[in-house]
Short mmCIF file of C-alpha atoms in Angstrom, two decimals:
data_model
loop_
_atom_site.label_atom_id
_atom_site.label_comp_id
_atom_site.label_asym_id
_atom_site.label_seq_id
_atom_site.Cartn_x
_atom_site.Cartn_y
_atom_site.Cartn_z
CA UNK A 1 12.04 -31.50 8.99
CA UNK A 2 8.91 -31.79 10.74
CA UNK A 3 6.78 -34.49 9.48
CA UNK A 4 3.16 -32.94 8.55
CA UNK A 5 0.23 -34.42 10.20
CA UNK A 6 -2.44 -35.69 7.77
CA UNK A 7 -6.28 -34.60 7.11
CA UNK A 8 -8.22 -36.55 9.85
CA UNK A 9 -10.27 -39.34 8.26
CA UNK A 10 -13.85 -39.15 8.77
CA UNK A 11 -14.65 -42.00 11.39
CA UNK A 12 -18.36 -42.25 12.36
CA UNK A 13 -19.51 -42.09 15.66
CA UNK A 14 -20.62 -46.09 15.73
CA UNK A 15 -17.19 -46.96 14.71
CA UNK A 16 -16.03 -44.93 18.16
CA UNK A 17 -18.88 -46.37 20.50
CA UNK A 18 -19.32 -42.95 20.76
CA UNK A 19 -23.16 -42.75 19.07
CA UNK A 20 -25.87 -44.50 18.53
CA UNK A 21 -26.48 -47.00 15.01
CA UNK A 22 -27.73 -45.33 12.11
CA UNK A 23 -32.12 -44.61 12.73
CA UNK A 24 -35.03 -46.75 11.31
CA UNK A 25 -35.38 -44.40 8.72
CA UNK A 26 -31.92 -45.37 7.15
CA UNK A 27 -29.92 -41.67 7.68
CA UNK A 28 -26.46 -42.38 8.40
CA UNK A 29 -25.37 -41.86 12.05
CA UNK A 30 -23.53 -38.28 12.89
CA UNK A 31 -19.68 -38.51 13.43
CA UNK A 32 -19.05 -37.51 17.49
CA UNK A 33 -16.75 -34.58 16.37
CA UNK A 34 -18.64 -32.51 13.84
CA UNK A 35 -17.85 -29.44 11.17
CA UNK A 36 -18.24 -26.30 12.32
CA UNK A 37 -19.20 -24.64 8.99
CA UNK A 38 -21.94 -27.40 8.59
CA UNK A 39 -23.83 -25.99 12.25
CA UNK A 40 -22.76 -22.45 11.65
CA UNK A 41 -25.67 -19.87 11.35
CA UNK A 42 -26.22 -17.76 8.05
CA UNK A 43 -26.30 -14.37 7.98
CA UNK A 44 -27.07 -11.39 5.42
CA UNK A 45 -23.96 -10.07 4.38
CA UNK A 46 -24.08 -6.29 2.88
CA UNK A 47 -25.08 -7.46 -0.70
CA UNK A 48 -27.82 -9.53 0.79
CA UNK A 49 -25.95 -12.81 -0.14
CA UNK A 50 -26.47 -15.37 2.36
CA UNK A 51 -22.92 -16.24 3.73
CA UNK A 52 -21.86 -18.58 6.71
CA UNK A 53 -20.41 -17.44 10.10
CA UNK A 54 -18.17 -19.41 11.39
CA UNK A 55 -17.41 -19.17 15.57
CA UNK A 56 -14.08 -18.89 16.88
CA UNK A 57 -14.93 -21.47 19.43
CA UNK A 58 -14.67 -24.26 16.68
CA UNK A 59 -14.58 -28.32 17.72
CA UNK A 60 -11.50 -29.08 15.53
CA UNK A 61 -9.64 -31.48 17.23
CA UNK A 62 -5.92 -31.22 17.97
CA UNK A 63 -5.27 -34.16 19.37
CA UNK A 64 -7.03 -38.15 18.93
CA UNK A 65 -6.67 -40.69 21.30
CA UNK A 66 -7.02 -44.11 20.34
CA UNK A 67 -8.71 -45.76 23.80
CA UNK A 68 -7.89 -49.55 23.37
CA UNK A 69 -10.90 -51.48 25.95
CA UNK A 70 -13.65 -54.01 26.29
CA UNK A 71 -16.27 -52.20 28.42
CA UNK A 72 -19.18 -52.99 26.53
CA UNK A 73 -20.95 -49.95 27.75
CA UNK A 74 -18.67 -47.52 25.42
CA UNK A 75 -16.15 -45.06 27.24
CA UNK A 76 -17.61 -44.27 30.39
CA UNK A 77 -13.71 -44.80 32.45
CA UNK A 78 -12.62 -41.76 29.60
CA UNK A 79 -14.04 -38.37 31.02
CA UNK A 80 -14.58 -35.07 28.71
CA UNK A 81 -10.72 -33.74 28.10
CA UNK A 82 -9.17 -30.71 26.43
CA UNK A 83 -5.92 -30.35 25.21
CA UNK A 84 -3.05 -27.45 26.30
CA UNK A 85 -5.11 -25.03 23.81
CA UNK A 86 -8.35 -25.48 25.78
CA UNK A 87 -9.86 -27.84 22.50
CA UNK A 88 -11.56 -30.57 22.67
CA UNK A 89 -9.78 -34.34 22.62
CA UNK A 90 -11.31 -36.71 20.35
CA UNK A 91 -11.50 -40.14 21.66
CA UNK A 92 -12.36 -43.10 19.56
CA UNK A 93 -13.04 -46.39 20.85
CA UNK A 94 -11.71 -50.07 19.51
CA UNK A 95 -13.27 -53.32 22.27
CA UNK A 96 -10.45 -55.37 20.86
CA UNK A 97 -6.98 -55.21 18.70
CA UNK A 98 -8.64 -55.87 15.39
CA UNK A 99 -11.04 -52.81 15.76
CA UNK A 100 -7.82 -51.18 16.60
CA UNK A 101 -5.99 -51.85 13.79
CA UNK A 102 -8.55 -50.27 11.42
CA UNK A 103 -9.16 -47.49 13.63
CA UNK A 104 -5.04 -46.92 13.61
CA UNK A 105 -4.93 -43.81 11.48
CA UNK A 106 -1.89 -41.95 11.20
CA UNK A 107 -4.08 -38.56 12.74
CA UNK A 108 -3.75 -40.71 16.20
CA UNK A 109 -1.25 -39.26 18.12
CA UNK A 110 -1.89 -41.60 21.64
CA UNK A 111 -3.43 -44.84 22.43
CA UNK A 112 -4.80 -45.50 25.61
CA UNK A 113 -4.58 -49.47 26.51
CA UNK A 114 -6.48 -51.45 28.98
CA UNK A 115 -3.91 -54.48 29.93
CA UNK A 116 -6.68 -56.73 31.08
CA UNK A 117 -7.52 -57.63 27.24
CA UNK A 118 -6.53 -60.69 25.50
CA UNK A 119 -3.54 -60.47 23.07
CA UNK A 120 -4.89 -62.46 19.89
CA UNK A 121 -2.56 -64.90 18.88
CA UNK A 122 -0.87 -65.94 21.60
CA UNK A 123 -0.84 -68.98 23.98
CA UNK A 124 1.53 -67.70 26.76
CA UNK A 125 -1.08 -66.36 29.22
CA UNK A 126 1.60 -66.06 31.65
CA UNK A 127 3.08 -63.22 29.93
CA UNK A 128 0.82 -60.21 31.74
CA UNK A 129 1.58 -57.91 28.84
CA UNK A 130 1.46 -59.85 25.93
CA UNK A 131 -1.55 -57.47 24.52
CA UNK A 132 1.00 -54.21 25.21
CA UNK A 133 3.51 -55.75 23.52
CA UNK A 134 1.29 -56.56 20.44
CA UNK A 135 0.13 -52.83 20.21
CA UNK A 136 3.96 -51.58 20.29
CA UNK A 137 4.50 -54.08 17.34
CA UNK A 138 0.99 -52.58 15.77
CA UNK A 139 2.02 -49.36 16.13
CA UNK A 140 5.64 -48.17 16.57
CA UNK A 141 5.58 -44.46 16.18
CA UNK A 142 2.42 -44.19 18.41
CA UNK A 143 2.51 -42.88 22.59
CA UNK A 144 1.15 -45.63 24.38
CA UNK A 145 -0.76 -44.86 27.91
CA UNK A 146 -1.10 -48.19 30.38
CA UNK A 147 -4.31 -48.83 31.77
CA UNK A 148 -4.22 -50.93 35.46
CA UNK A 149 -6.52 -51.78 38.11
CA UNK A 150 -5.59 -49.43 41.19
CA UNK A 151 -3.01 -50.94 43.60
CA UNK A 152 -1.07 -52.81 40.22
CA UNK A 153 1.57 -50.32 40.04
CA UNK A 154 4.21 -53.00 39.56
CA UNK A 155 2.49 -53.97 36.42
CA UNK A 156 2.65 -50.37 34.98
CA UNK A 157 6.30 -49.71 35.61
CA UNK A 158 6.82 -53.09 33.78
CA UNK A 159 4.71 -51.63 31.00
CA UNK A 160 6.57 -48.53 30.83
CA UNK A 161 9.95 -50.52 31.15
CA UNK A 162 8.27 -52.90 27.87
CA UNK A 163 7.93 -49.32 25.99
CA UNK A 164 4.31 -47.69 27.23
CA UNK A 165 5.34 -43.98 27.74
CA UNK A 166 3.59 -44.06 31.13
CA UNK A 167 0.67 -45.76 32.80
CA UNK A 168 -2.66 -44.83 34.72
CA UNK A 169 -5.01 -46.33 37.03
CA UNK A 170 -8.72 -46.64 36.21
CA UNK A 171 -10.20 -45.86 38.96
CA UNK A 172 -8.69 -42.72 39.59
CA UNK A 173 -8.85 -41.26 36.14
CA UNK A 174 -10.28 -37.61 35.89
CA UNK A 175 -10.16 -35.29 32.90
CA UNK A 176 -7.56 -32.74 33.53
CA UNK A 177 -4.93 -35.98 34.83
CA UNK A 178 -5.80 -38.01 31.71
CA UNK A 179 -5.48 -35.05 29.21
CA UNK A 180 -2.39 -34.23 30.77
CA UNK A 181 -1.02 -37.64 30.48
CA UNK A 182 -1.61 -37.77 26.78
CA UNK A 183 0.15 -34.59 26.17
CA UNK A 184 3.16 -36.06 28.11
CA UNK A 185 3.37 -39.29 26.38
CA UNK A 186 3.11 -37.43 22.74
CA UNK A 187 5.93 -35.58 23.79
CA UNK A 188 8.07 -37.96 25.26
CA UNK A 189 7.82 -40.30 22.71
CA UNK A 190 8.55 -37.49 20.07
CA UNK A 191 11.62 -36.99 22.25
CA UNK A 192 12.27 -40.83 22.13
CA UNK A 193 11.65 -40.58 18.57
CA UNK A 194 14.05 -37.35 18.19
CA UNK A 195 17.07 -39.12 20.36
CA UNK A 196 16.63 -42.67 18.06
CA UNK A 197 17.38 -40.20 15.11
CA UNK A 198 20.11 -38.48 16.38
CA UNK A 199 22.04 -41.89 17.48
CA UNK A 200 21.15 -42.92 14.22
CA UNK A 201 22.53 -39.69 12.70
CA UNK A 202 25.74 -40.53 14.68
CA UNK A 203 26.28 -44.36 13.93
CA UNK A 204 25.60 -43.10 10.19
CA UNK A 205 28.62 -40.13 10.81
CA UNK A 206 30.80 -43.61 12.52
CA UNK A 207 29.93 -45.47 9.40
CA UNK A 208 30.99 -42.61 6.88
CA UNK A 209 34.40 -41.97 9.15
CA UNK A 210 34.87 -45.87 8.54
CA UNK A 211 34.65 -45.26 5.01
CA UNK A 212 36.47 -42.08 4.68
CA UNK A 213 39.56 -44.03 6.31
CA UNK A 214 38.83 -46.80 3.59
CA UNK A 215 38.50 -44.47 0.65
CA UNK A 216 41.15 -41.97 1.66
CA UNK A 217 44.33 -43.09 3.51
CA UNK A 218 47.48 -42.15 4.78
CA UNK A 219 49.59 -42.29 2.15
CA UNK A 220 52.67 -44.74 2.90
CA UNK A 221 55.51 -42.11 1.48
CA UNK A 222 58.22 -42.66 3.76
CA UNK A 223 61.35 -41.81 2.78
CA UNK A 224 60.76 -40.34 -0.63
CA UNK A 225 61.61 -37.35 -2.07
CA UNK A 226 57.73 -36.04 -3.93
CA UNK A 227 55.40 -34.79 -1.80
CA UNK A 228 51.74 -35.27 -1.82
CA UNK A 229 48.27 -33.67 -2.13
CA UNK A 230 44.97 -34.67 -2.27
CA UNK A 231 40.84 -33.20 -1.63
CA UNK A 232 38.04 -35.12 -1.97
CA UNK A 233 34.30 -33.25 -2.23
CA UNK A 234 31.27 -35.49 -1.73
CA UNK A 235 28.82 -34.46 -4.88
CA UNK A 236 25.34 -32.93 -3.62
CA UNK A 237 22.25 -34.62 -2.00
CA UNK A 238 24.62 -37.35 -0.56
CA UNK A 239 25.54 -37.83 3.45
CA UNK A 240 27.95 -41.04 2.13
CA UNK A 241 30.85 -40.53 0.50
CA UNK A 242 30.40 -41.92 -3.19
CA UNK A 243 32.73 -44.67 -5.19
CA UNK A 244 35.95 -41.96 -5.32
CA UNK A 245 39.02 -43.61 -3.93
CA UNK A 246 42.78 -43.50 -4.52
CA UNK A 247 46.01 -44.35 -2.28
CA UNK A 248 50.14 -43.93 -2.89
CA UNK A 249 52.67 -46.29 -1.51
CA UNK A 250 56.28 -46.82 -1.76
CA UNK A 251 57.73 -49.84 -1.96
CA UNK A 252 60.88 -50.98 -0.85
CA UNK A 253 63.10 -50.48 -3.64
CA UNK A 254 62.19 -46.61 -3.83
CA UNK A 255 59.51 -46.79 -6.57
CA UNK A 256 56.42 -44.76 -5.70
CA UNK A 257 53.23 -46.66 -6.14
CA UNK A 258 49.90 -44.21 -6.90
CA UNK A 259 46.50 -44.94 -8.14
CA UNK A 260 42.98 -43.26 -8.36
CA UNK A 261 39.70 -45.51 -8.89
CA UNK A 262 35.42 -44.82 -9.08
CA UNK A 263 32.99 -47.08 -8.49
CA UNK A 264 30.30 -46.57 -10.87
CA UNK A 265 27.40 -45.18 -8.57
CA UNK A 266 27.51 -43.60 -5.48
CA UNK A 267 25.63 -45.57 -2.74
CA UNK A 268 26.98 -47.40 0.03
CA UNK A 269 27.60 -50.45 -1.60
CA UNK A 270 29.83 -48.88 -4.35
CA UNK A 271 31.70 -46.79 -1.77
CA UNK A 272 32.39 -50.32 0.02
CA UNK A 273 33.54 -51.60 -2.81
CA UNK A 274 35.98 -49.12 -3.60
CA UNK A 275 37.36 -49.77 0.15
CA UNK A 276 37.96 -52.85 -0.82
CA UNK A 277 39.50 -52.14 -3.82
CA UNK A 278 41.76 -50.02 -2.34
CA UNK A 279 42.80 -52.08 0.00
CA UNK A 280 43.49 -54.69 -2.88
CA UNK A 281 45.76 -52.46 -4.62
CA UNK A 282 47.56 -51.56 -1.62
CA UNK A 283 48.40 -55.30 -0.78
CA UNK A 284 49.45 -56.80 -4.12
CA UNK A 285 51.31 -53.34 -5.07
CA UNK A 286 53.23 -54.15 -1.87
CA UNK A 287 53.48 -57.77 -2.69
CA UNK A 288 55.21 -56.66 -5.78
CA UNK A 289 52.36 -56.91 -8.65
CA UNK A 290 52.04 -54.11 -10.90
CA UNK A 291 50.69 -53.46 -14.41
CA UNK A 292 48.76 -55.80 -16.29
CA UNK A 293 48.87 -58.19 -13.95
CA UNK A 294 47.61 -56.24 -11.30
CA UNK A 295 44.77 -55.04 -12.73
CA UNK A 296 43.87 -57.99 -13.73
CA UNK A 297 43.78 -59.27 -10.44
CA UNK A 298 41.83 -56.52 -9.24
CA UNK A 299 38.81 -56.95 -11.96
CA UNK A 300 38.91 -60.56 -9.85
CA UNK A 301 38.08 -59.19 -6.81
CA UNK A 302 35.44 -56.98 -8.35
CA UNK A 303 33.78 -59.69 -10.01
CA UNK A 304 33.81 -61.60 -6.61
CA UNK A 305 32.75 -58.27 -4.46
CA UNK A 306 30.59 -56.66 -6.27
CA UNK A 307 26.79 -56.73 -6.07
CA UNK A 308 25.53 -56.50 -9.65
CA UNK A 309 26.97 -57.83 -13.15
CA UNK A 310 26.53 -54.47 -14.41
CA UNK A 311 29.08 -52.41 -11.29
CA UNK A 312 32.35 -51.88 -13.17
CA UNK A 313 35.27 -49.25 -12.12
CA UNK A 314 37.83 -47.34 -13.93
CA UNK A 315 41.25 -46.74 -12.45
CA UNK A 316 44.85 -45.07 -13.16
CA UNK A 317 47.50 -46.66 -11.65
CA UNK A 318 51.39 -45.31 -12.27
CA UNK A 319 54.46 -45.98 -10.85
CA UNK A 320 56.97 -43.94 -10.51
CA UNK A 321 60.96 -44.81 -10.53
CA UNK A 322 63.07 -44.27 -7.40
CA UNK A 323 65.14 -41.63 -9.81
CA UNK A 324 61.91 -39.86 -10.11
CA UNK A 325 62.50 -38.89 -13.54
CA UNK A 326 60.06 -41.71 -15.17
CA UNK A 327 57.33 -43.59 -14.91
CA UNK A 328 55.08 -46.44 -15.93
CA UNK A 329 51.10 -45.79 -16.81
CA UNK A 330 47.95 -47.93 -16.86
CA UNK A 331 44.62 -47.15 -17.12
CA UNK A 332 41.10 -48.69 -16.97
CA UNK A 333 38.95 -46.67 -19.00
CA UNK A 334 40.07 -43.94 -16.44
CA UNK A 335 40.82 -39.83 -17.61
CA UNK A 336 44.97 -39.85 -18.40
CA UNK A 337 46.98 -37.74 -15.18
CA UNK A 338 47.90 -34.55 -15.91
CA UNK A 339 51.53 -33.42 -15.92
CA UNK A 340 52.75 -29.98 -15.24
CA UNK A 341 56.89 -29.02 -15.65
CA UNK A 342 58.49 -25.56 -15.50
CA UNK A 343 58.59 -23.61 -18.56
CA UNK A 344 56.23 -26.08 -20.26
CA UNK A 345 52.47 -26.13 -20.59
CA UNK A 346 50.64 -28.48 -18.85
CA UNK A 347 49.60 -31.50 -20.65
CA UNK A 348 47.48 -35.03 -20.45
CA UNK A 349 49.68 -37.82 -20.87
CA UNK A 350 49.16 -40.26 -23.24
CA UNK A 351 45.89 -42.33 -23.70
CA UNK A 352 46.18 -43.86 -26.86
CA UNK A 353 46.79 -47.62 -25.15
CA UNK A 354 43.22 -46.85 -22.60
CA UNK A 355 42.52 -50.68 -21.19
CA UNK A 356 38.71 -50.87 -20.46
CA UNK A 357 37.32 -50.34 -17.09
CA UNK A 358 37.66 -53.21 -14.54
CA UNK A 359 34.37 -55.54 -14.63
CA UNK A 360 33.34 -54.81 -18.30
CA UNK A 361 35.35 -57.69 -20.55
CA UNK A 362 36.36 -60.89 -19.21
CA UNK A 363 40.15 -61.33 -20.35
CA UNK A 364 41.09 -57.96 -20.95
CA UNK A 365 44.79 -56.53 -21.50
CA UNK A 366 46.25 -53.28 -20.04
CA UNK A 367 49.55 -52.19 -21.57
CA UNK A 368 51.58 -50.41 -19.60
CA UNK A 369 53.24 -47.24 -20.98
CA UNK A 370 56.37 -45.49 -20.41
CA UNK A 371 56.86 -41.95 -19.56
CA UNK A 372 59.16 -39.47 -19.20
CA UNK A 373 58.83 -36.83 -16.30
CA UNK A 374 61.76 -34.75 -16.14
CA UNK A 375 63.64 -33.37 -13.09
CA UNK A 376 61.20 -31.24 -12.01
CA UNK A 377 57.25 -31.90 -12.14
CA UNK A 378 53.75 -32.13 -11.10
CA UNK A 379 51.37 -34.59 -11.83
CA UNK A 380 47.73 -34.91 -10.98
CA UNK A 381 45.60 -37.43 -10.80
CA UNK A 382 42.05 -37.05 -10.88
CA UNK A 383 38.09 -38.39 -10.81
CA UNK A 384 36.18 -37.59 -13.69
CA UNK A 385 33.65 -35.57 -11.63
CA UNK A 386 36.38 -32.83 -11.88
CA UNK A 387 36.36 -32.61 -15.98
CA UNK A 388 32.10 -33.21 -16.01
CA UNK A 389 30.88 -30.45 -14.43
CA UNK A 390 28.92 -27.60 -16.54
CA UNK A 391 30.45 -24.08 -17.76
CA UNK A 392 27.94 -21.72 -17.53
CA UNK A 393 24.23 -22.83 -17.81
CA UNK A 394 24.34 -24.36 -20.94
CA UNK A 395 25.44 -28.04 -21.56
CA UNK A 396 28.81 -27.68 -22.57
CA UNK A 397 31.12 -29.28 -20.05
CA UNK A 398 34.28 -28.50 -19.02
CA UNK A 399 35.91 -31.69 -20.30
CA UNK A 400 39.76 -32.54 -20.45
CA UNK A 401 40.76 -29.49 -22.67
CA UNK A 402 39.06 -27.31 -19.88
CA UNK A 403 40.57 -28.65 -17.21
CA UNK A 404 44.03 -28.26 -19.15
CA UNK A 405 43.91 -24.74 -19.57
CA UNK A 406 42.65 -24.08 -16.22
CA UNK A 407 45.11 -26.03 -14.59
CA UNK A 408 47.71 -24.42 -16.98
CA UNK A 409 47.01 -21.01 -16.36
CA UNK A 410 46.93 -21.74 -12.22
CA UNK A 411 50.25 -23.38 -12.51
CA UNK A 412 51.64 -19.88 -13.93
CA UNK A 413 50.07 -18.15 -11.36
CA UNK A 414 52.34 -19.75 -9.36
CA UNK A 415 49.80 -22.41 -7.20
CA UNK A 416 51.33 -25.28 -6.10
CA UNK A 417 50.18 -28.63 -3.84
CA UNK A 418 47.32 -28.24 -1.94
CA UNK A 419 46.80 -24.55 -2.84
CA UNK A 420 46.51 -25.86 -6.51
CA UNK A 421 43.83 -28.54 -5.78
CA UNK A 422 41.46 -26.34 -3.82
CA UNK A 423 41.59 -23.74 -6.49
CA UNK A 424 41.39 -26.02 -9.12
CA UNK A 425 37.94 -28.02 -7.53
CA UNK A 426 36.79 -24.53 -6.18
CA UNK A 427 36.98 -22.87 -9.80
CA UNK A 428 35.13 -26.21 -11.16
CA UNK A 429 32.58 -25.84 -8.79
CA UNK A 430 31.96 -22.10 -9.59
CA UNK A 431 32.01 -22.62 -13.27
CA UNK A 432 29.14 -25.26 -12.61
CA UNK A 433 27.15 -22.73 -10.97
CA UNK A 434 27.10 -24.48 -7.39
CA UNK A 435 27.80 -28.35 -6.15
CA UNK A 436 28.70 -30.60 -8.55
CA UNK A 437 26.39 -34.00 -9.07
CA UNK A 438 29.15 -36.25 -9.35
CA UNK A 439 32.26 -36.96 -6.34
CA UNK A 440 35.60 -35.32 -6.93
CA UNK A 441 38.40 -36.81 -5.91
CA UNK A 442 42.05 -35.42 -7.24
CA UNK A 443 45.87 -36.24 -5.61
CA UNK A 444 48.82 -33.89 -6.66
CA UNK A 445 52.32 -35.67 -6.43
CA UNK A 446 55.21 -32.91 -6.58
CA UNK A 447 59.41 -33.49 -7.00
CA UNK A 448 60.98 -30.68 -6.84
CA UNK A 449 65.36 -31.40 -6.85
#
């Protein structure tokens, strides 16, 4: 979005070295660039009402320079200039770097810098361009134009190699090369500008790739029978991907190994720490850990990892036998998996034995429950941003029962793996009237004999 360029702030004339002081008579000295309406003649309109006509040809200024110099005689090296539109160019005038600073408003677009001043501050006088580099720390997002005696052209590539956008030489300065100088330097160092955010805009898209591999894996399913689904949708207003993460594993006995997690929150930080979550599941599942005692290792490593006392996560972890026709259920304050079996309805399995969420009681117990699955089955496992969202524009939610019969009546339509999932997130999303606030993350394990 282009950023809007502010209302210019009235600087007087004396501040510029543009005018004289203020007269004996104590009225305030006239600003260099004045307002058109204020010198505009009055005419009668048809009513006889006095009314102000303002000419076409008015002095607003498009473009400022800063001009950065210790000539004590004003500007005399800066000749009259007009910009691309054929408008004046306002110049105002600082004799040293703390007149600069105040005179550094943000309706400067260029500063034009004499490298024969002093840089405050600093004892190395060997360093030639000590006073550049103390403007580019004074003001980053600002063109800079070097100023050198004729002949130094070493000393103004080495400017523009420090970060000027280009340099001059004062003795050959004329209006129409100055004026085109500054419009130049604006635009190359809006380009500059442009190509900083677009390299940020791709280490960002890097860093979220990083994180999508963290959150979202591979699953590690070789050699088992179920198959596996998953989708993942960011909520709104966020480039990151949010806390969401889950992961299925089988170990080498046969057993399948799956879990779903969120971070409370959805910055950075929370969507590192359910990385590293993850990955802490994944090793002590393979290590052999499950149940209680996993979990409670895992509220460990949140306690360790995390950046606030107040960051908790819920998860569902089950593991399924190498028969496939049972399984064993935890969960951390986290929605219950839904199961889905031929001829039956779709249910939630049960909650009744809920642990609380990983990070909220020091000490806390997880039961593990037993389950029975059948011969043939789905189950799906699931972030609450996919049971939260709105029906409708009132504030009723679509909640667990919702998402039941939704999921019910899709699985009789005959929707299966990842046909299933993106109807089931796409119907949430239209029954919320547009994105949904909150991540969705939701895996689908299938065994069909």
């Amino acid at each position: 979005m282009p950023v809007p360029i502010p209302r210019q702030r009235a600087i007087p004339a004396v501040e510029s070295g543009q005018a004289q002081a203020a007269s004996p008579c104590g009225g305030p000295a006239e600003d260099s660039v004045t307002d058109a309406s204020a010198a505009a003649p009055r005419t009668p309109d048809t009513a006889g009402n006095t009314t102000e006509k303002v000419e076409s040809n008015t002095t607003h200024t498009n473009l400022t320079l800063l001009l950065i110099e210790d000539d004590p005689a004003g500007s005399p090296i800066v000749p009259d200039m007009l910009d691309q539109a054929g408008k004046p160019i306002r110049v105002r005038t600082a004799r040293n770097l703390t007149e600069a600073g105040r005179l550094l408003t943000d309706d400067v677009h260029c500063i034009l810098l004499d490298l024969a001043l002093p840089a405050p501050g600093r004892g190395d006088s060997d360093d030639e361009l000590a006073v550049l580099r103390h403007v580019l720390e004074l003001a980053p997002r600002h063109a800079v134009l070097a100023l050198t005696a004729s002949g130094d052209a070493e000393r103004g590539a080495e400017a523009v190699r420090v970060g000027a956008q280009d340099y001059l030489f004062r003795d050959e300065l004329d209006g129409r090369l100055l004026s085109r100088a500054i419009r130049y330097a604006v635009e190359r160092k809006r380009s500059e500008s442009a190509e900083r955010r677009l390299a940020e805009g791709r280490l960002r898209a890097q860093e979220n790739r990083r994180l999508e591999r963290g959150l979202l894996p591979t699953p590690l399913l070789d050699g088992s029978p179920l198959r596996f689904a998953a989708r993942y949708r960011p909520g709104r207003s966020r480039a990151l991907l949010g806390g969401d993460f889950y992961d299925v594993v089988r170990t080498p006995d046969g057993t399948v190994h799956a879990m779903i997690g969120d971070v409370c929150g959805h910055g950075p930080d929370e969507a590192a720490l359910g990385v590293e979550l993850r990955i802490a599941w994944r090793a002590l599942t393979l290590a052999g850990l499950c149940g209680d005692q996993l979990l409670n290792t895992l509220q460990q490593v949140l306690e360790h990892e995390r950046a606030d006392d107040e960051i908790f996560a819920t998860l569902c972890t089950v593991d399924i036998a190498p028969d496939g026709r049972r399984a064993g259920l935890c969960l951390a304050g986290h929605p219950s998996p839904l199961l889905a079996r031929p001829g039956k309805p779709a249910r939630l399995l049960p909650y009744d034995n809920n642990g609380p969420a990983l990070g909220l009681l020091p000490g806390a117990r997880w039961p593990r429950m037993q389950v029975e699955l059948g011969a043939e089955w789905s189950l799906m496992l699931y972030t609450d941003g996919l049971i939260e969202g709105r029906v409708g524009e009132g504030r009723e939610r679509l909640g667990q029962d919702g998402m039941t019969e939704m999921v019910r009546r899709q699985f009789a339509e005959g929707l299966r793996g990842e046909e299933l999932l993106r109807a089931a997130v796409n119907e949430v999303r239209a029954l919320n009237g547009g994105e949904l606030t909150d991540d969705v993350a939701v895996l689908l394990l299938d065994r069909v004999p």
